[in-house]
mmCIF file of C-alpha atoms and ligand atoms in Angstrom:
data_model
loop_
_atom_site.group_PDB
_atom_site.id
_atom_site.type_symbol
_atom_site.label_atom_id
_atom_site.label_comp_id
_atom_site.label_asym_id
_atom_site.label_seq_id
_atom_site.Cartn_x
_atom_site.Cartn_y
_atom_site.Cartn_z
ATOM 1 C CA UNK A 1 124.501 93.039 85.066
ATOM 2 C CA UNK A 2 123.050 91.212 87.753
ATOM 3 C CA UNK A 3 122.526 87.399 88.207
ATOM 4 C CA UNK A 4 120.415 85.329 85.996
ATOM 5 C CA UNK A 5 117.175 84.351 87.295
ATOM 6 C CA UNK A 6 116.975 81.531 89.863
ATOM 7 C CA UNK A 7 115.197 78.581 88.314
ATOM 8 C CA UNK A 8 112.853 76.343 90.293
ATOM 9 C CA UNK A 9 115.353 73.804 92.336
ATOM 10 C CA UNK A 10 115.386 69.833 91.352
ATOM 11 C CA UNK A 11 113.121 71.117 88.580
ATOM 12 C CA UNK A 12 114.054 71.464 84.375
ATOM 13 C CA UNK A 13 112.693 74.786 83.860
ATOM 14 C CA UNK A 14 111.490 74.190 80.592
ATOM 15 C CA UNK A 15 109.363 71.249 81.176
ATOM 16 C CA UNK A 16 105.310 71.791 80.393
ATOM 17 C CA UNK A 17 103.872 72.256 83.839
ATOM 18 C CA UNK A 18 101.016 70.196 82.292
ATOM 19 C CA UNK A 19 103.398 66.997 81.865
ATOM 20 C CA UNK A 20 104.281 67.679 85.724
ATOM 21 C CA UNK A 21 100.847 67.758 87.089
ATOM 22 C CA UNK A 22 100.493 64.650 85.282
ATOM 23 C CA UNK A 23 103.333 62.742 86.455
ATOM 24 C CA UNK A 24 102.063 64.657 90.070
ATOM 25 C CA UNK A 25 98.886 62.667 89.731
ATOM 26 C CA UNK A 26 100.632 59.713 88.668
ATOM 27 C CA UNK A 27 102.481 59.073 91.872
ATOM 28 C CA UNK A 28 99.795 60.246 93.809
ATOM 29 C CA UNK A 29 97.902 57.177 92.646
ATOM 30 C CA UNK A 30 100.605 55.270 92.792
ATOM 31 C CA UNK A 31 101.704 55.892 96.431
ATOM 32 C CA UNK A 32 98.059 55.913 97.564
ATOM 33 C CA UNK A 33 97.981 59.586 97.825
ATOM 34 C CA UNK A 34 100.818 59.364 100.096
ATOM 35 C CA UNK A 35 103.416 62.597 99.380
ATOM 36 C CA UNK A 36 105.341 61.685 96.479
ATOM 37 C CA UNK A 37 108.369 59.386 97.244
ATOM 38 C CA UNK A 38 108.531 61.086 100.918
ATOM 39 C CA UNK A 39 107.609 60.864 104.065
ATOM 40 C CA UNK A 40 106.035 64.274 104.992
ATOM 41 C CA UNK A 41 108.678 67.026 106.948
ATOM 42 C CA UNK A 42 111.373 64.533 105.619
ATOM 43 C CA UNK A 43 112.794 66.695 103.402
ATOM 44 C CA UNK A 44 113.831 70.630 104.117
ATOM 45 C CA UNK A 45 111.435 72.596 102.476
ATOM 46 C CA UNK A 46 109.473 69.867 101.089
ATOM 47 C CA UNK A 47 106.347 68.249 102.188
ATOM 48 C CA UNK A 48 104.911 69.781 105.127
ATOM 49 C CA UNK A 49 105.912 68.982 108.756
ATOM 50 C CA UNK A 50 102.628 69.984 110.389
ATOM 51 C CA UNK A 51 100.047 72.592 109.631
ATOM 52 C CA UNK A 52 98.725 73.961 106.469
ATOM 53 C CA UNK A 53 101.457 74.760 104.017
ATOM 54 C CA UNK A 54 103.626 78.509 104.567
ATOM 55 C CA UNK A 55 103.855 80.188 101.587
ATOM 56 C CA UNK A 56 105.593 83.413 101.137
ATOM 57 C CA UNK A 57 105.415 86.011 98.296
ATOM 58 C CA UNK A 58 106.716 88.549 97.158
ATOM 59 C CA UNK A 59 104.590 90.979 95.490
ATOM 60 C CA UNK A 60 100.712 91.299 96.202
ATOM 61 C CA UNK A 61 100.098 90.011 92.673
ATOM 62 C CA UNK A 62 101.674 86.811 93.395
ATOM 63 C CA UNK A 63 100.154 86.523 96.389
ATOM 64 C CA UNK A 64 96.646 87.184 95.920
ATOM 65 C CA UNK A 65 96.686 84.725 92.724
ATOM 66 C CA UNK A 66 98.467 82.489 95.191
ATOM 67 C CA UNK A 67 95.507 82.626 97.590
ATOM 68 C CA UNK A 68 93.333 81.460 95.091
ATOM 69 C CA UNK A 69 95.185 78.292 94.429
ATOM 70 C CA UNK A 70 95.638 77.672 98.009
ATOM 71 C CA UNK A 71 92.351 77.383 99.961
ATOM 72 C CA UNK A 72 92.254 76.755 103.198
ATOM 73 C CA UNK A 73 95.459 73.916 102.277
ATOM 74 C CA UNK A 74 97.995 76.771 102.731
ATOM 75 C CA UNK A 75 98.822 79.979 104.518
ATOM 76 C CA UNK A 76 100.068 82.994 101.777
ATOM 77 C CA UNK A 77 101.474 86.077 103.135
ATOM 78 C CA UNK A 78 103.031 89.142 100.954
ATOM 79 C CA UNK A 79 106.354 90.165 101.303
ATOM 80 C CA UNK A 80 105.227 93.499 100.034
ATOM 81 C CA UNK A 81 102.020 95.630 100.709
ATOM 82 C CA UNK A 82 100.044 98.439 98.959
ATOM 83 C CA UNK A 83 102.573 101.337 97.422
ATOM 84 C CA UNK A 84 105.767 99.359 97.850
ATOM 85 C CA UNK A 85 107.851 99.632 94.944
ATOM 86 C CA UNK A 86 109.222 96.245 93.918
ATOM 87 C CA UNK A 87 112.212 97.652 92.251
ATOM 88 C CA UNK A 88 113.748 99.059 95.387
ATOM 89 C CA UNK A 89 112.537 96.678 97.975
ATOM 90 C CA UNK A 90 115.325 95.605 100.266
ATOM 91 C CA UNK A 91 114.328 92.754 102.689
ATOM 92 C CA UNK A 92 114.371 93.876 106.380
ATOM 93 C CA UNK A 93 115.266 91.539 109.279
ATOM 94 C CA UNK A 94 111.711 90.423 109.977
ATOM 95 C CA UNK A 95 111.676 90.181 106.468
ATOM 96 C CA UNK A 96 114.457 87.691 106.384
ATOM 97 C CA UNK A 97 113.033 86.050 109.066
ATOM 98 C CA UNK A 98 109.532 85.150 106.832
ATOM 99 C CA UNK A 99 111.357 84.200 104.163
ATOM 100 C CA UNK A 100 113.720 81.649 106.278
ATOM 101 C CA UNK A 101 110.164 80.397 107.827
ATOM 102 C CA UNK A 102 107.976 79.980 104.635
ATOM 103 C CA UNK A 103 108.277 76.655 103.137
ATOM 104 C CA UNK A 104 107.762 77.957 99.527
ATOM 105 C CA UNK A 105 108.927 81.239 98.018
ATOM 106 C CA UNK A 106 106.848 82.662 95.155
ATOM 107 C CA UNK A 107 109.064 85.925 93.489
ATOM 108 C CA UNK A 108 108.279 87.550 89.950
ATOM 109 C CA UNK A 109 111.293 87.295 88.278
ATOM 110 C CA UNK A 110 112.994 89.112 85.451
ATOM 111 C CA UNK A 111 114.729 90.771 88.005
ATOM 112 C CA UNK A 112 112.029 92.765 88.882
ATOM 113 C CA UNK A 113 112.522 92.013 92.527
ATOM 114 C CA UNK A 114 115.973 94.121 91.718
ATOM 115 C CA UNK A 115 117.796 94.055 95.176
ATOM 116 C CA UNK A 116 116.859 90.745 95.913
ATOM 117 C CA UNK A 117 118.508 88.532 93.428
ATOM 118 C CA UNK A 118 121.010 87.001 96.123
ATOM 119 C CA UNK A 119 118.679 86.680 98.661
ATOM 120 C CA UNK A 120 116.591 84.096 96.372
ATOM 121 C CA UNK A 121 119.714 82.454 95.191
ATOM 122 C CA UNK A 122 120.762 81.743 98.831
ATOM 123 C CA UNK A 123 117.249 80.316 99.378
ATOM 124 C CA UNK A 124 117.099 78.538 96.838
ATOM 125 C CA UNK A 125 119.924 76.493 97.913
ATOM 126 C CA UNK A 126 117.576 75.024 101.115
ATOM 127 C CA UNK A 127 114.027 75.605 100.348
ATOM 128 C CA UNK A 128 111.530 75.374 96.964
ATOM 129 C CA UNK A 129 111.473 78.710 95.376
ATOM 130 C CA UNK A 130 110.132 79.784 92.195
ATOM 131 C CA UNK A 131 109.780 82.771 90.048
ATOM 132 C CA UNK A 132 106.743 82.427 88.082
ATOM 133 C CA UNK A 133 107.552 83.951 84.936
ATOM 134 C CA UNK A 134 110.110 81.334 84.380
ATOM 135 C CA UNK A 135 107.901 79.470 82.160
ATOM 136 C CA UNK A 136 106.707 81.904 80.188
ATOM 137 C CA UNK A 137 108.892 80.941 76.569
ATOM 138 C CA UNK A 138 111.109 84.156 75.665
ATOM 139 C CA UNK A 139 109.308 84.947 72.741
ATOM 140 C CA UNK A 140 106.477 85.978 74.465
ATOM 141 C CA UNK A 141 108.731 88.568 76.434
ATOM 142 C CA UNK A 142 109.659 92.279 75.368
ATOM 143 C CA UNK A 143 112.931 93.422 75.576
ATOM 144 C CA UNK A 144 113.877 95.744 78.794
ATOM 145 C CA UNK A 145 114.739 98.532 76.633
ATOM 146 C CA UNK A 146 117.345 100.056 78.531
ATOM 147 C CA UNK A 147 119.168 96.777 79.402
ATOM 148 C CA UNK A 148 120.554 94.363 76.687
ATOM 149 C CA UNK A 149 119.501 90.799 76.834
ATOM 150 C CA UNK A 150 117.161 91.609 79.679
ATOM 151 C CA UNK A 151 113.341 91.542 79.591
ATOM 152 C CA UNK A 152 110.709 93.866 81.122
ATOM 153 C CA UNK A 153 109.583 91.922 84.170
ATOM 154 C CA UNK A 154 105.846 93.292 84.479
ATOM 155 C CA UNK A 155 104.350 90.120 82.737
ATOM 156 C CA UNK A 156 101.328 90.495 85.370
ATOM 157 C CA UNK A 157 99.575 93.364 82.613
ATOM 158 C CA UNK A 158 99.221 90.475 79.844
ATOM 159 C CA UNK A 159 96.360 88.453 81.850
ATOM 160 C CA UNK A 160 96.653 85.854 78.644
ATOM 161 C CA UNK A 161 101.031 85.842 79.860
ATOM 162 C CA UNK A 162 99.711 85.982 83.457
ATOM 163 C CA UNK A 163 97.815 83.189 83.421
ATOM 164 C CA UNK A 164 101.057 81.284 82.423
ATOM 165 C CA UNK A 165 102.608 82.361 86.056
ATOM 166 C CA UNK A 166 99.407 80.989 87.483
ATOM 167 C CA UNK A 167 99.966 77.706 85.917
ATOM 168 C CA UNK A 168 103.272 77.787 87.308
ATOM 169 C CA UNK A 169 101.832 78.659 90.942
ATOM 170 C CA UNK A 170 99.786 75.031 90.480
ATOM 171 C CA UNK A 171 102.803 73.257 89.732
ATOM 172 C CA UNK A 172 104.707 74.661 92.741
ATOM 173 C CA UNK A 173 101.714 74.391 94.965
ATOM 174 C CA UNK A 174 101.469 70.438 93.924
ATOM 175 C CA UNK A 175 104.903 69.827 94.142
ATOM 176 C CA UNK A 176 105.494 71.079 97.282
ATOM 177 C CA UNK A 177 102.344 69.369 99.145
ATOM 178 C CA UNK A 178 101.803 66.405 97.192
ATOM 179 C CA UNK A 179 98.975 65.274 99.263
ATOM 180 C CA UNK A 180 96.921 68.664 98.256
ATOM 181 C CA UNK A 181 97.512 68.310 95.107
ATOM 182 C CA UNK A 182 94.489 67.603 93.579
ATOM 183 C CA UNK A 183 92.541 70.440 95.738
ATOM 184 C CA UNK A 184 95.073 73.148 94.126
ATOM 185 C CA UNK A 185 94.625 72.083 90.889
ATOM 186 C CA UNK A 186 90.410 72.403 91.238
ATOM 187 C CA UNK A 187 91.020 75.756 92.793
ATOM 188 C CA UNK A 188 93.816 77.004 90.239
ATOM 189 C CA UNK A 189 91.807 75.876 87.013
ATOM 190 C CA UNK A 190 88.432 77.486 88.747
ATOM 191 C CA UNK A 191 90.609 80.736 88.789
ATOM 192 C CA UNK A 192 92.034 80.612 85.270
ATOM 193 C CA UNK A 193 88.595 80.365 83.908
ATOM 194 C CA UNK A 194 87.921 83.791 86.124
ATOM 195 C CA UNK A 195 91.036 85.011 84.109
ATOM 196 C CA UNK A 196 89.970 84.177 80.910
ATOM 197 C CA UNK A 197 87.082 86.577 81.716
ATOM 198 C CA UNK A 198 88.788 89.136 82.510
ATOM 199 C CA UNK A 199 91.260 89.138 79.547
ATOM 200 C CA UNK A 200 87.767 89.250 77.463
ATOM 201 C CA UNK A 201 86.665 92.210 79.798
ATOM 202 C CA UNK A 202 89.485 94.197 79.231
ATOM 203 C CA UNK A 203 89.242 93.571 75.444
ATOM 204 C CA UNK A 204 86.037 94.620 75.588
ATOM 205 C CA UNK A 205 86.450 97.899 77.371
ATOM 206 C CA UNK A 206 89.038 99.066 75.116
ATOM 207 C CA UNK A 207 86.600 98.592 71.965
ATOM 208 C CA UNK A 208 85.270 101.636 73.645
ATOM 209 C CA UNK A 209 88.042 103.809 72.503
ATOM 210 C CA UNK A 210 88.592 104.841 69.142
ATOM 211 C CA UNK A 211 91.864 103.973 67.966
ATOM 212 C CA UNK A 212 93.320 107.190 67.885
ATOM 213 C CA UNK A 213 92.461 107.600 71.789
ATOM 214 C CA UNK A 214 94.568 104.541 72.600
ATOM 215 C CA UNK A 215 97.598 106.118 74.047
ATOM 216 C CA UNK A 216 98.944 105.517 77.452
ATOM 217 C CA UNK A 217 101.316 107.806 79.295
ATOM 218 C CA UNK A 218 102.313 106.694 82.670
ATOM 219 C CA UNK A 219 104.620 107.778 85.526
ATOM 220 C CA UNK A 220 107.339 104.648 84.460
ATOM 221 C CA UNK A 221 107.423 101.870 81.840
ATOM 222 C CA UNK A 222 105.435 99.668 83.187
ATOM 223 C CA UNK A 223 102.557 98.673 80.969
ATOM 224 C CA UNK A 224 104.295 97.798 77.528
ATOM 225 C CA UNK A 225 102.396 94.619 78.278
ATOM 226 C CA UNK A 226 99.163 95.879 78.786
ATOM 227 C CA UNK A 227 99.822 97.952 75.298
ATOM 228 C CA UNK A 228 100.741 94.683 73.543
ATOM 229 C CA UNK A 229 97.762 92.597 74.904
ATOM 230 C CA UNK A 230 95.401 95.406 74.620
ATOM 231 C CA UNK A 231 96.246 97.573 71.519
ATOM 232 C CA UNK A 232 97.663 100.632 73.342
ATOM 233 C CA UNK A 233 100.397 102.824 72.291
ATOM 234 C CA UNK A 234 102.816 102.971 75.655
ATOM 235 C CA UNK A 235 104.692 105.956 77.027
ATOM 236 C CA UNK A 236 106.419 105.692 80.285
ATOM 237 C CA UNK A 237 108.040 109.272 81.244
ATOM 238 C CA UNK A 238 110.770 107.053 83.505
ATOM 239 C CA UNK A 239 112.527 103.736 82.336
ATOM 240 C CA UNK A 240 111.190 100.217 83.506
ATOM 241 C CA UNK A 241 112.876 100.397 86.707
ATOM 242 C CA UNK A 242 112.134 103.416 88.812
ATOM 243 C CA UNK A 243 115.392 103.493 89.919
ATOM 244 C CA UNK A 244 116.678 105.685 86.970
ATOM 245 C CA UNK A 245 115.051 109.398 87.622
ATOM 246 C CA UNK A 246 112.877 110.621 84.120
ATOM 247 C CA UNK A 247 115.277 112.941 82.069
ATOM 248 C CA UNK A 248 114.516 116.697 81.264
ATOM 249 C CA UNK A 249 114.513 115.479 77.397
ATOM 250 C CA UNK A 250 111.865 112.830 78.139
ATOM 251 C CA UNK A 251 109.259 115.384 80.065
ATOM 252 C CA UNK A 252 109.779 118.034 77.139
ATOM 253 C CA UNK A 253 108.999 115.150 74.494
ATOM 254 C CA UNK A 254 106.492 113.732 76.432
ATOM 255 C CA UNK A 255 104.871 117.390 76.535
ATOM 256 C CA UNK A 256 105.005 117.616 72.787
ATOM 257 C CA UNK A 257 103.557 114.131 72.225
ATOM 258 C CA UNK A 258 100.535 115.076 74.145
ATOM 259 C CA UNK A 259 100.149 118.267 72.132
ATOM 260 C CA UNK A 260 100.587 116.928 69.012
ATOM 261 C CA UNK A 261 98.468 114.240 69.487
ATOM 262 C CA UNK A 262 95.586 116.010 71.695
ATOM 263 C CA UNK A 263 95.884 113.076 73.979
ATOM 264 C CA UNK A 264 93.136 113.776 76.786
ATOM 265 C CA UNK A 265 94.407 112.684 79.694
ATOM 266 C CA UNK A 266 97.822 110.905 81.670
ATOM 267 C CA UNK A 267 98.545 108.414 84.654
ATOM 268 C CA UNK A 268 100.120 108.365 87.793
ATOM 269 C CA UNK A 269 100.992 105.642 89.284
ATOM 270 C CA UNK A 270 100.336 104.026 92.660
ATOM 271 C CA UNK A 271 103.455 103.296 93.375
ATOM 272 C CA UNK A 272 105.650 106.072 91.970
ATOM 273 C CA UNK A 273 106.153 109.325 93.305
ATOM 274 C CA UNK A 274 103.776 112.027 91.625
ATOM 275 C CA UNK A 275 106.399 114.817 90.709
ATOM 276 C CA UNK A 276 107.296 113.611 87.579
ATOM 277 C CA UNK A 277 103.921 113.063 85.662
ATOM 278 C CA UNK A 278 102.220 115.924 87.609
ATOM 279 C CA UNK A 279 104.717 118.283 85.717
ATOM 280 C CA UNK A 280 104.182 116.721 82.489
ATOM 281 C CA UNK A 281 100.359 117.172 83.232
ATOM 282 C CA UNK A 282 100.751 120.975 84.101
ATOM 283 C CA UNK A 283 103.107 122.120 81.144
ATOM 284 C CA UNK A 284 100.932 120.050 78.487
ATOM 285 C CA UNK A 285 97.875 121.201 80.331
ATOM 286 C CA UNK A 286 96.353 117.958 80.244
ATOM 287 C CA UNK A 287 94.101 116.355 82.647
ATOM 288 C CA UNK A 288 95.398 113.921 85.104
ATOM 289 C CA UNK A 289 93.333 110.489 85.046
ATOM 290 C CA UNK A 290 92.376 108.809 88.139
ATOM 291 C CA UNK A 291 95.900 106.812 89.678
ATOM 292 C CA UNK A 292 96.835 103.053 87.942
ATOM 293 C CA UNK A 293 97.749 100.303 90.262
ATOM 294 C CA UNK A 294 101.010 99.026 88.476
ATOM 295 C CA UNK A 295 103.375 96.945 90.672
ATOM 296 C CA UNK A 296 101.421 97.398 93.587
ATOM 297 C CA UNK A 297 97.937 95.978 94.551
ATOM 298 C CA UNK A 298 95.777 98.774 96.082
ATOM 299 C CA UNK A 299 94.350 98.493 99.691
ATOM 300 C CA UNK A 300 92.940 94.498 101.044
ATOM 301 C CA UNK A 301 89.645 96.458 101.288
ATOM 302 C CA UNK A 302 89.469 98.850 98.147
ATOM 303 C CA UNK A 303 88.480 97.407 94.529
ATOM 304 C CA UNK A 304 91.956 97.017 93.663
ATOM 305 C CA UNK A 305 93.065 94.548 96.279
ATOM 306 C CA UNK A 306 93.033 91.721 94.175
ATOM 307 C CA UNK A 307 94.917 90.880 91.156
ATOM 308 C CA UNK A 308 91.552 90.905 89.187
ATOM 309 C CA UNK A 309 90.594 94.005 91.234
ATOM 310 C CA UNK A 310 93.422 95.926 90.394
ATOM 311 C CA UNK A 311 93.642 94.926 86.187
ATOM 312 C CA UNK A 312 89.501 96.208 86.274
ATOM 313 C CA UNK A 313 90.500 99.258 88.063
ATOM 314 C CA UNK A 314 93.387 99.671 85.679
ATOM 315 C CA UNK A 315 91.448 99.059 82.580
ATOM 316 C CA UNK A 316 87.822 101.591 83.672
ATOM 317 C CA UNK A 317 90.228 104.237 84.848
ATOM 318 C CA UNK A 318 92.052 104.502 80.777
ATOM 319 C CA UNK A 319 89.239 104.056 78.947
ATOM 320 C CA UNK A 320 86.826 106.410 81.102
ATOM 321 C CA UNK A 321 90.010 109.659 80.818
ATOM 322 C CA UNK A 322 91.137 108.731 77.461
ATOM 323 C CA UNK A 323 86.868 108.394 75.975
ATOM 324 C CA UNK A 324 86.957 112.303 77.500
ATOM 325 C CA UNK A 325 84.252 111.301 79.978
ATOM 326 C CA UNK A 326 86.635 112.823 82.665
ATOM 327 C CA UNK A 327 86.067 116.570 82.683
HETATM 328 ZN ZN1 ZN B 401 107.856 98.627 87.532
#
């Protein structure tokens, strides 16, 4: 088994982010909204040297939320564009480079960023960064079924869990540019409230379906989540990582589920080869609905290049193949 997660440095995981933002705003008004306890650049990583705040992420998820909290106060980039699978994403040298440069490091977590577990832990040792599941409480989690004490790391499905990592983007946002911080918090709470809409949107598209219709077969096990959140039954015909390949066993029981349940239609994903589920389509002779966005954002300039983008697309493509509008 790999590593545990790295936990936010000079920071008690388990502390309310609320409490923080408080004491935050405390010494903010104490210090006359002078960085907290610093003088800015005077610490490696820490308040800013000059220039708006560089902020790295990995996933597009991360960053696009990211983006929202930051303004024109800091600079987000993605580690990781449209299509790239998160699992198997090895840093390249430029890579390494960015993440050396950025003065905060935004990651996922529960090891979803699989191969890059040292590379955080290294960073972690001389800059802030923060995965931002890690204050989402275990309870809320599902297991990783194929991995014992492990949890299934695509939290971003669950907009009610997601806006938990967004409240843990404020907190790292605030902590590492003190003098911002009030800006960030304006900004993050603005976009929680824009999150709270959507989690009622996707509610309210799946009142659509009848209950029976509410199955969800996709090319890996990513949206357990999304079938918690949202009242789906979930089917993933590989594991939650796509690093182990789908078993024979699973595509002939996957066929007969379909059959025996006359479910309409399946999913490919955007970020998973097609093979797989396109065979699965063909022997159960179902249709194949239009492709889900799961741990990739789509295009910058397509309706699911945004986090909210891509959970809408998600959400209209299932309920209009599984309603049997899709011919
Ligand atoms: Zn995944």
């Amino acid at each position: 088994m790999n590593a545990p997660i790295v936990s936010r440095s000079g920071r008690n995981p388990s502390r309310p982010w609320s409490l923080f933002l408080l004491l935050c705003g405390t010494l903010l008004a104490l210090s006359g909204c002078e960085s907290a306890g610093s003088s800015p650049g005077s610490s490696p990583g820490g308040a800013r040297a000059s220039g708006s705040l560089r902020v790295l992420a990995t996933t597009g998820m991360i960053a696009d939320s990211a983006r929202q909290i930051a303004g024109e106060d800091a600079e987000v980039t993605a580690l990781m564009g449209p299509g790239v699978d998160p699992h198997l994403y090895q840093p390249t040298t430029r890579d390494q480079r960015r993440l050396r440069e950025a003065q905060l490091v935004l990651y996922n977590g529960l090891h979803l960023e699989g191969k890059m577990v040292e590379v955080f832990e290294s960073l972690s040792r001389e800059k802030r960064v923060v995965a931002v599941s890690e204050e989402i409480s275990p309870e809320r989690l599902l297991a990783w079924a194929d991995s014992v004490g492990m949890h299934d790391p695509h939290v971003w499905f669950d907009v009610g869990l997601w806006k938990t990592a967004v409240e843990t983007m404020i907190a790292a946002f605030c902590e590492a540019d003190p003098p911002h911080a009030a800006d960030y918090r304006a900004r993050g709470a603005a976009y929680l409230i824009e999150l709270e809409k959507l989690d009622g949107y996707c509610r309210q598209r799946v009142e659509e379906l009848a209950p029976e219709r509410r199955v969800l077969i996709t090319s890996h096990d990513a949206f357990h989540y999304l079938g918690r959140a949202y009242g789906f039954e979930v089917v993933g015909i590989q594991g939650i990582s796509t690093e182990s390949e789908a078993g024979l066993k699973r595509l002939t029981d996957t066929v007969d589920l379909i059959r025996a349940r006359g479910i309409r239609a399946i999913f490919p994903e955007s970020s998973v080869p097609r093979a797989a589920i396109e065979r699965v389509a063909a022997d159960a002779r179902v249709l194949l609905g239009a492709e889900l966005y799961s741990d990739a954002l789509g295009p910058a300039d397509g309706p699911a290049g945004t986090y909210i983008g891509m959970i809408r697309s998600n959400i209209d493509a299932i309920v209009t193949a599984l309603s049997g509008e899709l011919k």
